[in-house]
Amino acid sequence: MSQTRRTLSLLRGCPAVCPCQTGQPPSRTTSTSIGDLLKSSDGRKAGLVLRSRSTDVYQNLALEDWIEANVDLRRRGGVLLLCRNRPAVVIGRFQNPWTECDLKTTRNAGISLARRRSGGGAVFHDLGNLNLTFFASKEGHDRRRNLKVVTEALRRIRPELDVQATERFDILLNGRFKISGSASRLSRKSSYHHCTLLHSADRSALSAVLRPSCPGIHSNATPSVPSPVANLLDHAPTLQWEELLDALVRQYSAEFSCGASSTSVDPADESVFPGLGRAAAELRSWDWTFAKTPKFSVQTVLDLRDDSSSARSSARLHVEVTHGVIDRCELDVPPDWLPRRLGGELSGVLVGERFCPHRAAATVTTLLRAESGEPRNRLMNLRDAVLSVIG
């Protein structure tokens, strides 16, 4: 049986032949064939642990959605997905990216921004963070039990660690430091609950990007709750990735009495996950990441300066944004700094454009071409101040 057919059979809950018979190497977490693990002599459902070979946040989020949509979790039993991502900020389904992260810093650092389909707050991913997604039928959805898998696994391999799950479904270390946050999604028949686990994440990058892009944002979007964080490696310096992953797989198997097998998968393989590439492309799109933001407004003061004369002033900006598009823009600029006509024209050309620095800058270019001298310089300065707010 090919690797493709074997993976599909595992997801559907059907027996598969021993990987040793296909020329494939056996699963790294067990020497017993995956097919044997899936066969249950007493009628119990066989669990499954999938380890994604991708570090692309959009592929791994799309893989979550693919499993939830295509696997009959009531028939085949639970699935645990483990993955790590290259640096990324991941916001909740109902959050505002301008509020949750510094978009300019994120963009300049080459850090991806993704909106997931579950609720909850913003998190920072990198290769020092492990993502765990627990899939179950809707009836089997139990976040507290899922977190028990994580806390018990940590206690077994590092008894000295004080780890506790909270009422908010976070995991705290030493009663203070957050090492895991949770979010979940329930559909008509199935559910998934995903959580992070900070092993050796770059905390300086986390602090640099998880802050607002600009002041003065007013929104009804779900806000994140800041918490002090820590890495497991800070308190357990000898804890290696393989030891942690093996402990989690063993504890998942023990908690759900499922004899879970473990196999690696490639979300980019359309023969195994048909349509996943299209789903990942949607998650990458501006329309999903930004246009799904709940309506918000920005009211802030802009600092203005004319480098040629050292003159300084300030302006007031009020912008309203719906589905990521500016539908109202008001600029109150002192007339001794810039003719009211130009301030009004700048406001007017921005209405109907995306709340996006590249699109806004391109829109203002035509306006700038018609001006020269001091008015042009000061209009450019006003434009740059507005773009700094947009991020």
mmCIF file of C-alpha atoms in Angstrom:
data_model
loop_
_atom_site.group_PDB
_atom_site.id
_atom_site.type_symbol
_atom_site.label_atom_id
_atom_site.label_comp_id
_atom_site.label_asym_id
_atom_site.label_seq_id
_atom_site.Cartn_x
_atom_site.Cartn_y
_atom_site.Cartn_z
ATOM 1 C CA MET A 1 0.000 0.000 0.000
ATOM 2 C CA SER A 2 1.363 3.467 -0.918
ATOM 3 C CA GLN A 3 2.102 6.103 1.710
ATOM 4 C CA THR A 4 -0.808 8.137 0.312
ATOM 5 C CA ARG A 5 -3.326 5.296 0.671
ATOM 6 C CA ARG A 6 -1.978 4.423 4.110
ATOM 7 C CA THR A 7 -2.455 7.978 5.405
ATOM 8 C CA LEU A 8 -5.967 8.166 3.974
ATOM 9 C CA SER A 9 -6.876 4.853 5.571
ATOM 10 C CA LEU A 10 -5.614 6.068 8.937
ATOM 11 C CA LEU A 11 -7.729 9.218 8.735
ATOM 12 C CA ARG A 12 -10.807 7.226 7.758
ATOM 13 C CA GLY A 13 -10.303 4.759 10.569
ATOM 14 C CA CYS A 14 -9.603 1.790 8.299
ATOM 15 C CA PRO A 15 -6.862 -0.788 8.919
ATOM 16 C CA ALA A 16 -3.601 -0.267 7.056
ATOM 17 C CA VAL A 17 -0.815 -2.702 6.345
ATOM 18 C CA CYS A 18 2.429 -2.573 8.264
ATOM 19 C CA PRO A 19 4.682 0.209 6.877
ATOM 20 C CA CYS A 20 7.611 -2.234 6.894
ATOM 21 C CA GLN A 21 5.876 -4.109 4.045
ATOM 22 C CA THR A 22 5.794 -1.021 1.825
ATOM 23 C CA GLY A 23 9.437 -0.081 2.007
ATOM 24 C CA GLN A 24 8.498 2.907 4.189
ATOM 25 C CA PRO A 25 10.351 3.398 7.484
ATOM 26 C CA PRO A 26 8.300 2.555 10.572
ATOM 27 C CA SER A 27 6.732 5.334 12.620
ATOM 28 C CA ARG A 28 9.327 7.060 14.716
ATOM 29 C CA THR A 29 7.247 6.775 17.903
ATOM 30 C CA THR A 30 6.638 3.047 17.811
ATOM 31 C CA SER A 31 8.074 -0.116 16.346
ATOM 32 C CA THR A 32 4.624 -1.687 16.039
ATOM 33 C CA SER A 33 2.901 -1.286 12.714
ATOM 34 C CA ILE A 34 0.347 1.492 12.456
ATOM 35 C CA GLY A 35 -2.079 -0.962 10.978
ATOM 36 C CA ASP A 36 -1.882 -3.189 14.066
ATOM 37 C CA LEU A 37 -2.422 -0.180 16.323
ATOM 38 C CA LEU A 38 -5.588 0.725 14.441
ATOM 39 C CA LYS A 39 -7.049 -2.768 14.863
ATOM 40 C CA SER A 40 -8.790 -3.050 18.202
ATOM 41 C CA SER A 41 -9.714 -6.491 19.433
ATOM 42 C CA ASP A 42 -12.098 -5.160 22.070
ATOM 43 C CA GLY A 43 -13.964 -2.763 19.797
ATOM 44 C CA ARG A 44 -12.319 0.433 20.998
ATOM 45 C CA LYS A 45 -11.686 3.223 18.507
ATOM 46 C CA ALA A 46 -8.072 3.726 17.501
ATOM 47 C CA GLY A 47 -6.535 7.120 18.141
ATOM 48 C CA LEU A 48 -4.067 8.766 15.806
ATOM 49 C CA VAL A 49 -1.304 11.339 16.201
ATOM 50 C CA LEU A 50 -0.303 13.275 13.087
ATOM 51 C CA ARG A 51 2.958 15.213 12.917
ATOM 52 C CA SER A 52 2.985 17.821 10.168
ATOM 53 C CA ARG A 53 6.201 18.087 8.187
ATOM 54 C CA SER A 54 5.270 21.632 7.130
ATOM 55 C CA THR A 55 6.347 24.762 9.002
ATOM 56 C CA ASP A 56 4.037 27.008 6.954
ATOM 57 C CA VAL A 57 1.373 28.488 9.230
ATOM 58 C CA TYR A 58 -1.231 28.706 6.435
ATOM 59 C CA GLN A 59 -0.769 25.061 5.432
ATOM 60 C CA ASN A 60 -1.033 23.882 9.025
ATOM 61 C CA LEU A 61 -4.137 25.961 9.737
ATOM 62 C CA ALA A 62 -5.675 24.635 6.521
ATOM 63 C CA LEU A 63 -4.782 21.097 7.601
ATOM 64 C CA GLU A 64 -6.787 21.630 10.790
ATOM 65 C CA ASP A 65 -9.796 22.737 8.781
ATOM 66 C CA TRP A 66 -9.371 19.859 6.315
ATOM 67 C CA ILE A 67 -9.375 17.232 9.076
ATOM 68 C CA GLU A 68 -12.389 18.801 10.761
ATOM 69 C CA ALA A 69 -14.328 18.914 7.478
ATOM 70 C CA ASN A 70 -13.326 15.559 5.974
ATOM 71 C CA VAL A 71 -12.722 13.066 8.784
ATOM 72 C CA ASP A 72 -15.647 11.321 10.483
ATOM 73 C CA LEU A 73 -14.426 11.805 14.041
ATOM 74 C CA ARG A 74 -17.403 9.965 15.545
ATOM 75 C CA ARG A 75 -16.464 6.852 13.580
ATOM 76 C CA ARG A 76 -12.671 6.819 13.703
ATOM 77 C CA GLY A 77 -12.071 8.374 17.159
ATOM 78 C CA GLY A 78 -9.844 11.250 18.150
ATOM 79 C CA VAL A 79 -6.909 12.748 16.283
ATOM 80 C CA LEU A 80 -4.053 14.798 17.714
ATOM 81 C CA LEU A 81 -2.132 17.046 15.322
ATOM 82 C CA LEU A 82 1.334 18.306 16.272
ATOM 83 C CA CYS A 83 3.083 21.022 14.291
ATOM 84 C CA ARG A 84 5.543 23.884 14.486
ATOM 85 C CA ASN A 85 5.552 27.022 12.353
ATOM 86 C CA ARG A 86 8.081 29.501 11.099
ATOM 87 C CA PRO A 87 7.629 32.940 12.784
ATOM 88 C CA ALA A 88 4.012 34.047 12.543
ATOM 89 C CA VAL A 89 1.378 36.032 14.394
ATOM 90 C CA VAL A 90 -1.926 34.157 14.519
ATOM 91 C CA ILE A 91 -5.040 36.104 15.483
ATOM 92 C CA GLY A 92 -8.472 34.807 16.412
ATOM 93 C CA ARG A 93 -11.435 34.714 14.043
ATOM 94 C CA PHE A 94 -13.045 37.851 15.522
ATOM 95 C CA GLN A 95 -9.949 39.952 16.196
ATOM 96 C CA ASN A 96 -8.513 43.152 14.757
ATOM 97 C CA PRO A 97 -4.970 42.728 13.362
ATOM 98 C CA TRP A 98 -4.205 46.448 13.732
ATOM 99 C CA THR A 99 -4.957 46.160 17.451
ATOM 100 C CA GLU A 100 -3.274 42.826 18.046
ATOM 101 C CA CYS A 101 0.095 43.247 16.335
ATOM 102 C CA ASP A 102 2.577 45.798 15.085
ATOM 103 C CA LEU A 103 2.010 45.300 11.368
ATOM 104 C CA LYS A 104 5.023 47.325 10.252
ATOM 105 C CA THR A 105 7.414 45.426 12.524
ATOM 106 C CA THR A 106 5.840 42.127 11.499
ATOM 107 C CA ARG A 107 6.151 42.925 7.801
ATOM 108 C CA ASN A 108 9.738 44.218 8.044
ATOM 109 C CA ALA A 109 10.820 41.109 9.968
ATOM 110 C CA GLY A 110 9.261 38.758 7.413
ATOM 111 C CA ILE A 111 6.825 37.400 10.009
ATOM 112 C CA SER A 112 3.587 35.975 8.609
ATOM 113 C CA LEU A 113 0.178 37.151 9.796
ATOM 114 C CA ALA A 114 -2.674 34.652 9.793
ATOM 115 C CA ARG A 115 -6.296 34.675 10.943
ATOM 116 C CA ARG A 116 -7.495 31.287 12.155
ATOM 117 C CA ARG A 117 -11.098 30.083 12.067
ATOM 118 C CA SER A 118 -11.395 29.611 15.818
ATOM 119 C CA GLY A 119 -11.927 32.412 18.326
ATOM 120 C CA GLY A 120 -9.609 33.453 21.118
ATOM 121 C CA GLY A 121 -6.630 35.778 21.276
ATOM 122 C CA ALA A 122 -3.467 36.500 19.332
ATOM 123 C CA VAL A 123 -0.409 34.280 19.690
ATOM 124 C CA PHE A 124 3.136 34.282 18.349
ATOM 125 C CA HIS A 125 4.438 31.135 16.679
ATOM 126 C CA ASP A 126 7.991 30.192 15.861
ATOM 127 C CA LEU A 127 9.961 26.959 15.759
ATOM 128 C CA GLY A 128 10.360 27.127 19.540
ATOM 129 C CA ASN A 129 6.596 26.793 20.018
ATOM 130 C CA LEU A 130 4.619 23.566 19.662
ATOM 131 C CA ASN A 131 1.034 23.621 18.406
ATOM 132 C CA LEU A 132 -1.298 20.847 19.494
ATOM 133 C CA THR A 133 -4.760 20.368 17.987
ATOM 134 C CA PHE A 134 -7.154 17.867 19.579
ATOM 135 C CA PHE A 135 -9.903 16.690 17.212
ATOM 136 C CA ALA A 136 -12.997 14.927 18.485
ATOM 137 C CA SER A 137 -16.672 14.529 17.767
ATOM 138 C CA LYS A 138 -18.799 17.397 19.041
ATOM 139 C CA GLU A 139 -19.980 15.163 21.885
ATOM 140 C CA GLY A 140 -16.385 14.291 22.773
ATOM 141 C CA HIS A 141 -15.170 17.902 22.979
ATOM 142 C CA ASP A 142 -13.429 18.300 26.349
ATOM 143 C CA ARG A 143 -10.828 21.064 26.634
ATOM 144 C CA ARG A 144 -9.983 20.324 30.242
ATOM 145 C CA ARG A 145 -9.228 16.710 29.423
ATOM 146 C CA ASN A 146 -7.066 17.778 26.491
ATOM 147 C CA LEU A 147 -5.032 20.113 28.690
ATOM 148 C CA LYS A 148 -4.630 17.286 31.182
ATOM 149 C CA VAL A 149 -2.710 15.429 28.459
ATOM 150 C CA VAL A 150 -0.206 18.308 28.356
ATOM 151 C CA THR A 151 0.124 18.883 32.100
ATOM 152 C CA GLU A 152 0.405 15.177 32.935
ATOM 153 C CA ALA A 153 2.996 14.638 30.204
ATOM 154 C CA LEU A 154 5.103 17.471 31.630
ATOM 155 C CA ARG A 155 4.758 16.179 35.183
ATOM 156 C CA ARG A 156 5.863 12.709 34.146
ATOM 157 C CA ILE A 157 9.079 13.831 32.464
ATOM 158 C CA ARG A 158 9.825 16.817 34.738
ATOM 159 C CA PRO A 159 8.140 16.276 38.133
ATOM 160 C CA GLU A 160 9.715 19.454 39.480
ATOM 161 C CA LEU A 161 7.659 21.640 37.129
ATOM 162 C CA ASP A 162 4.579 23.241 38.690
ATOM 163 C CA VAL A 163 2.097 23.291 35.781
ATOM 164 C CA GLN A 164 -1.630 23.881 36.163
ATOM 165 C CA ALA A 165 -4.530 24.427 33.762
ATOM 166 C CA THR A 166 -6.677 27.486 34.517
ATOM 167 C CA GLU A 167 -10.369 28.285 34.200
ATOM 168 C CA ARG A 168 -9.497 30.200 31.014
ATOM 169 C CA PHE A 169 -7.970 26.994 29.576
ATOM 170 C CA ASP A 170 -4.442 28.362 29.730
ATOM 171 C CA ILE A 171 -1.561 26.480 31.326
ATOM 172 C CA LEU A 172 0.507 28.340 33.903
ATOM 173 C CA LEU A 173 3.991 27.563 35.140
ATOM 174 C CA ASN A 174 4.657 28.277 38.818
ATOM 175 C CA GLY A 175 1.194 29.826 39.094
ATOM 176 C CA ARG A 176 2.231 32.885 37.094
ATOM 177 C CA PHE A 177 3.882 32.342 33.737
ATOM 178 C CA LYS A 178 1.732 31.378 30.786
ATOM 179 C CA ILE A 179 3.224 28.559 28.726
ATOM 180 C CA SER A 180 0.066 27.622 26.815
ATOM 181 C CA GLY A 181 -3.043 29.346 25.476
ATOM 182 C CA SER A 182 -6.149 27.746 23.954
ATOM 183 C CA ALA A 183 -8.833 28.299 21.363
ATOM 184 C CA SER A 184 -11.486 25.988 19.946
ATOM 185 C CA ARG A 185 -14.055 25.551 17.206
ATOM 186 C CA LEU A 186 -17.240 23.471 17.243
ATOM 187 C CA SER A 187 -19.231 22.544 14.161
ATOM 188 C CA ARG A 188 -22.371 20.465 13.729
ATOM 189 C CA LYS A 189 -20.679 17.078 14.148
ATOM 190 C CA SER A 190 -17.058 17.696 15.090
ATOM 191 C CA SER A 191 -14.751 19.927 17.089
ATOM 192 C CA TYR A 192 -11.168 20.885 17.522
ATOM 193 C CA HIS A 193 -9.287 22.465 20.368
ATOM 194 C CA HIS A 194 -5.830 23.836 19.725
ATOM 195 C CA CYS A 195 -3.252 25.097 22.164
ATOM 196 C CA THR A 196 0.297 26.373 22.092
ATOM 197 C CA LEU A 197 3.189 25.135 24.211
ATOM 198 C CA LEU A 198 6.200 27.428 24.633
ATOM 199 C CA HIS A 199 9.376 25.360 24.650
ATOM 200 C CA SER A 200 12.060 27.771 23.431
ATOM 201 C CA ALA A 201 10.248 30.582 21.624
ATOM 202 C CA ASP A 202 11.893 33.935 20.885
ATOM 203 C CA ARG A 203 10.309 36.037 23.624
ATOM 204 C CA SER A 204 11.899 39.274 22.386
ATOM 205 C CA ALA A 205 10.196 38.808 19.005
ATOM 206 C CA LEU A 206 6.945 37.947 20.774
ATOM 207 C CA SER A 207 7.073 41.215 22.744
ATOM 208 C CA ALA A 208 8.032 43.233 19.672
ATOM 209 C CA VAL A 209 5.129 42.115 17.484
ATOM 210 C CA LEU A 210 2.257 41.546 19.933
ATOM 211 C CA ARG A 211 1.449 45.220 20.433
ATOM 212 C CA PRO A 212 -0.913 47.628 18.623
ATOM 213 C CA SER A 213 0.069 49.129 15.281
ATOM 214 C CA CYS A 214 -1.138 52.578 16.344
ATOM 215 C CA PRO A 215 -2.906 54.367 19.221
ATOM 216 C CA GLY A 216 -6.539 55.416 19.195
ATOM 217 C CA ILE A 217 -8.191 52.282 17.787
ATOM 218 C CA HIS A 218 -11.806 51.813 18.884
ATOM 219 C CA SER A 219 -13.251 48.386 18.147
ATOM 220 C CA ASN A 220 -15.678 45.753 19.373
ATOM 221 C CA ALA A 221 -13.332 42.996 18.178
ATOM 222 C CA THR A 222 -12.253 40.368 20.696
ATOM 223 C CA PRO A 223 -9.223 41.728 22.586
ATOM 224 C CA SER A 224 -6.315 39.591 23.695
ATOM 225 C CA VAL A 225 -5.483 39.394 27.398
ATOM 226 C CA PRO A 226 -1.744 40.056 27.933
ATOM 227 C CA SER A 227 0.026 37.669 30.294
ATOM 228 C CA PRO A 228 3.625 37.155 31.424
ATOM 229 C CA VAL A 229 5.067 34.198 29.540
ATOM 230 C CA ALA A 230 7.935 31.758 29.969
ATOM 231 C CA ASN A 231 9.588 28.986 28.021
ATOM 232 C CA LEU A 232 9.765 25.459 29.370
ATOM 233 C CA LEU A 233 13.468 25.499 28.569
ATOM 234 C CA ASP A 234 13.977 28.386 31.022
ATOM 235 C CA HIS A 235 12.880 26.097 33.877
ATOM 236 C CA ALA A 236 13.851 22.704 32.477
ATOM 237 C CA PRO A 237 17.104 23.334 30.546
ATOM 238 C CA THR A 238 17.613 19.683 29.579
ATOM 239 C CA LEU A 239 14.153 19.181 28.075
ATOM 240 C CA GLN A 240 14.658 18.285 24.413
ATOM 241 C CA TRP A 241 12.058 18.309 21.653
ATOM 242 C CA GLU A 242 12.019 14.561 21.071
ATOM 243 C CA GLU A 243 11.530 13.839 24.763
ATOM 244 C CA LEU A 244 8.635 16.309 24.930
ATOM 245 C CA LEU A 245 6.932 15.004 21.790
ATOM 246 C CA ASP A 246 7.241 11.362 22.855
ATOM 247 C CA ALA A 247 5.795 12.187 26.283
ATOM 248 C CA LEU A 248 2.791 13.940 24.728
ATOM 249 C CA VAL A 249 2.057 11.031 22.380
ATOM 250 C CA ARG A 250 2.276 8.525 25.245
ATOM 251 C CA GLN A 251 0.048 10.622 27.498
ATOM 252 C CA TYR A 252 -2.530 11.160 24.760
ATOM 253 C CA SER A 253 -2.674 7.407 24.234
ATOM 254 C CA ALA A 254 -3.016 6.780 27.979
ATOM 255 C CA GLU A 255 -5.639 9.467 28.596
ATOM 256 C CA PHE A 256 -7.923 8.327 25.795
ATOM 257 C CA SER A 257 -7.084 4.604 26.101
ATOM 258 C CA CYS A 258 -6.602 4.461 22.378
ATOM 259 C CA GLY A 259 -3.147 3.013 21.713
ATOM 260 C CA ALA A 260 -2.509 6.026 19.472
ATOM 261 C CA SER A 261 -0.216 5.565 16.512
ATOM 262 C CA SER A 262 1.962 8.378 15.191
ATOM 263 C CA THR A 263 2.679 9.264 11.583
ATOM 264 C CA SER A 264 4.107 12.273 9.755
ATOM 265 C CA VAL A 265 2.112 13.994 7.025
ATOM 266 C CA ASP A 266 2.754 16.644 4.385
ATOM 267 C CA PRO A 267 -0.139 19.127 4.030
ATOM 268 C CA ALA A 268 1.166 20.106 0.588
ATOM 269 C CA ASP A 269 0.377 16.614 -0.743
ATOM 270 C CA GLU A 270 -2.900 17.141 -2.595
ATOM 271 C CA SER A 271 -3.227 13.431 -3.272
ATOM 272 C CA VAL A 272 -3.748 12.946 0.461
ATOM 273 C CA PHE A 273 -5.438 16.253 1.281
ATOM 274 C CA PRO A 274 -7.340 17.318 -1.857
ATOM 275 C CA GLY A 275 -8.302 20.980 -1.834
ATOM 276 C CA LEU A 276 -5.986 21.913 1.029
ATOM 277 C CA GLY A 277 -3.822 24.139 -1.180
ATOM 278 C CA ARG A 278 -6.854 26.205 -2.149
ATOM 279 C CA ALA A 279 -7.835 26.526 1.525
ATOM 280 C CA ALA A 280 -4.308 27.650 2.459
ATOM 281 C CA ALA A 281 -4.400 30.265 -0.312
ATOM 282 C CA GLU A 282 -7.651 31.644 1.125
ATOM 283 C CA LEU A 283 -6.056 31.929 4.561
ATOM 284 C CA ARG A 284 -3.152 33.870 2.996
ATOM 285 C CA SER A 285 -5.461 36.342 1.257
ATOM 286 C CA TRP A 286 -6.014 39.963 2.239
ATOM 287 C CA ASP A 287 -9.761 39.376 2.069
ATOM 288 C CA TRP A 288 -9.569 36.775 4.835
ATOM 289 C CA THR A 289 -6.807 38.266 7.003
ATOM 290 C CA PHE A 290 -7.907 41.911 6.973
ATOM 291 C CA ALA A 291 -11.354 42.249 5.395
ATOM 292 C CA LYS A 292 -12.869 39.917 8.008
ATOM 293 C CA THR A 293 -12.009 42.441 10.735
ATOM 294 C CA PRO A 294 -15.064 43.765 12.601
ATOM 295 C CA LYS A 295 -15.826 47.437 11.950
ATOM 296 C CA PHE A 296 -13.511 49.826 13.805
ATOM 297 C CA SER A 297 -12.401 53.437 13.940
ATOM 298 C CA VAL A 298 -9.161 55.285 14.626
ATOM 299 C CA GLN A 299 -8.990 58.677 16.320
ATOM 300 C CA THR A 300 -5.489 59.955 16.904
ATOM 301 C CA VAL A 301 -3.199 62.967 16.727
ATOM 302 C CA LEU A 302 -0.571 63.146 13.985
ATOM 303 C CA ASP A 303 2.772 64.846 14.545
ATOM 304 C CA LEU A 304 3.784 67.020 11.596
ATOM 305 C CA ARG A 305 7.192 68.495 10.826
ATOM 306 C CA ASP A 306 8.719 70.330 7.915
ATOM 307 C CA ASP A 307 12.377 69.316 7.720
ATOM 308 C CA SER A 308 13.225 72.188 5.406
ATOM 309 C CA SER A 309 12.124 74.867 7.889
ATOM 310 C CA SER A 310 12.092 72.958 11.208
ATOM 311 C CA ALA A 311 8.443 73.972 11.567
ATOM 312 C CA ARG A 312 6.220 71.648 13.593
ATOM 313 C CA SER A 313 2.503 71.194 14.017
ATOM 314 C CA SER A 314 -0.154 68.516 14.614
ATOM 315 C CA ALA A 315 -3.316 67.267 12.937
ATOM 316 C CA ARG A 316 -6.263 65.184 14.034
ATOM 317 C CA LEU A 317 -7.254 62.045 12.143
ATOM 318 C CA HIS A 318 -10.587 60.221 12.338
ATOM 319 C CA VAL A 319 -10.994 57.120 10.177
ATOM 320 C CA GLU A 320 -13.778 54.539 10.077
ATOM 321 C CA VAL A 321 -13.046 51.158 8.537
ATOM 322 C CA THR A 322 -15.557 48.498 7.454
ATOM 323 C CA HIS A 323 -14.431 45.133 6.045
ATOM 324 C CA GLY A 324 -10.914 46.549 5.851
ATOM 325 C CA VAL A 325 -11.980 49.480 3.638
ATOM 326 C CA ILE A 326 -11.973 53.155 4.637
ATOM 327 C CA ASP A 327 -15.547 54.412 4.474
ATOM 328 C CA ARG A 328 -14.960 57.691 6.303
ATOM 329 C CA CYS A 329 -11.846 59.834 6.684
ATOM 330 C CA GLU A 330 -11.573 63.247 8.322
ATOM 331 C CA LEU A 331 -8.336 65.227 8.629
ATOM 332 C CA ASP A 332 -8.240 68.379 10.729
ATOM 333 C CA VAL A 333 -5.041 70.134 9.640
ATOM 334 C CA PRO A 334 -4.125 73.677 10.758
ATOM 335 C CA PRO A 335 -4.593 75.995 7.733
ATOM 336 C CA ASP A 336 -1.256 77.685 8.396
ATOM 337 C CA TRP A 337 0.403 74.299 7.859
ATOM 338 C CA LEU A 338 -1.462 73.148 4.781
ATOM 339 C CA PRO A 339 -4.285 74.657 2.725
ATOM 340 C CA ARG A 340 -7.629 73.145 3.740
ATOM 341 C CA ARG A 341 -8.163 72.159 0.124
ATOM 342 C CA LEU A 342 -5.244 69.719 0.234
ATOM 343 C CA GLY A 343 -6.265 68.197 3.567
ATOM 344 C CA GLY A 344 -9.768 67.665 2.191
ATOM 345 C CA GLU A 345 -8.475 66.157 -1.043
ATOM 346 C CA LEU A 346 -6.239 63.744 0.853
ATOM 347 C CA SER A 347 -9.205 62.631 2.977
ATOM 348 C CA GLY A 348 -11.332 62.223 -0.118
ATOM 349 C CA VAL A 349 -8.932 60.029 -2.110
ATOM 350 C CA LEU A 350 -8.511 57.643 0.841
ATOM 351 C CA VAL A 351 -12.244 56.917 1.172
ATOM 352 C CA GLY A 352 -13.077 53.647 -0.569
ATOM 353 C CA GLU A 353 -9.498 52.382 -0.409
ATOM 354 C CA ARG A 354 -8.210 49.480 1.657
ATOM 355 C CA PHE A 355 -6.835 50.390 5.072
ATOM 356 C CA CYS A 356 -3.466 49.289 3.745
ATOM 357 C CA PRO A 357 -0.244 51.368 3.518
ATOM 358 C CA HIS A 358 0.678 50.236 0.005
ATOM 359 C CA ARG A 359 -2.737 50.969 -1.497
ATOM 360 C CA ALA A 360 -3.068 54.259 0.390
ATOM 361 C CA ALA A 361 0.402 55.410 -0.706
ATOM 362 C CA ALA A 362 -0.347 54.608 -4.344
ATOM 363 C CA THR A 363 -3.637 56.510 -4.155
ATOM 364 C CA VAL A 364 -2.003 59.679 -2.810
ATOM 365 C CA THR A 365 0.725 59.664 -5.498
ATOM 366 C CA THR A 366 -1.534 61.325 -8.093
ATOM 367 C CA LEU A 367 -2.389 64.072 -5.621
ATOM 368 C CA LEU A 368 1.284 64.752 -4.926
ATOM 369 C CA ARG A 369 2.146 65.088 -8.610
ATOM 370 C CA ALA A 370 -0.085 68.138 -8.865
ATOM 371 C CA GLU A 371 1.773 70.031 -6.130
ATOM 372 C CA SER A 372 5.238 71.530 -5.744
ATOM 373 C CA GLY A 373 7.386 73.400 -3.268
ATOM 374 C CA GLU A 374 6.368 73.733 0.384
ATOM 375 C CA PRO A 375 2.764 72.490 -0.092
ATOM 376 C CA ARG A 376 4.069 69.302 -1.704
ATOM 377 C CA ASN A 377 6.633 68.710 1.055
ATOM 378 C CA ARG A 378 4.050 69.218 3.776
ATOM 379 C CA LEU A 379 1.483 67.065 1.985
ATOM 380 C CA MET A 380 4.102 64.300 1.807
ATOM 381 C CA ASN A 381 4.701 64.680 5.529
ATOM 382 C CA LEU A 382 0.979 64.439 6.228
ATOM 383 C CA ARG A 383 0.743 61.382 3.983
ATOM 384 C CA ASP A 384 3.595 59.665 5.853
ATOM 385 C CA ALA A 385 1.936 60.412 9.204
ATOM 386 C CA VAL A 386 -1.327 58.868 7.988
ATOM 387 C CA LEU A 387 0.479 55.818 6.592
ATOM 388 C CA SER A 388 2.206 55.278 9.952
ATOM 389 C CA VAL A 389 -1.243 54.896 11.510
ATOM 390 C CA ILE A 390 -2.378 52.419 8.874
ATOM 391 C CA GLY A 391 0.684 50.257 9.565
#
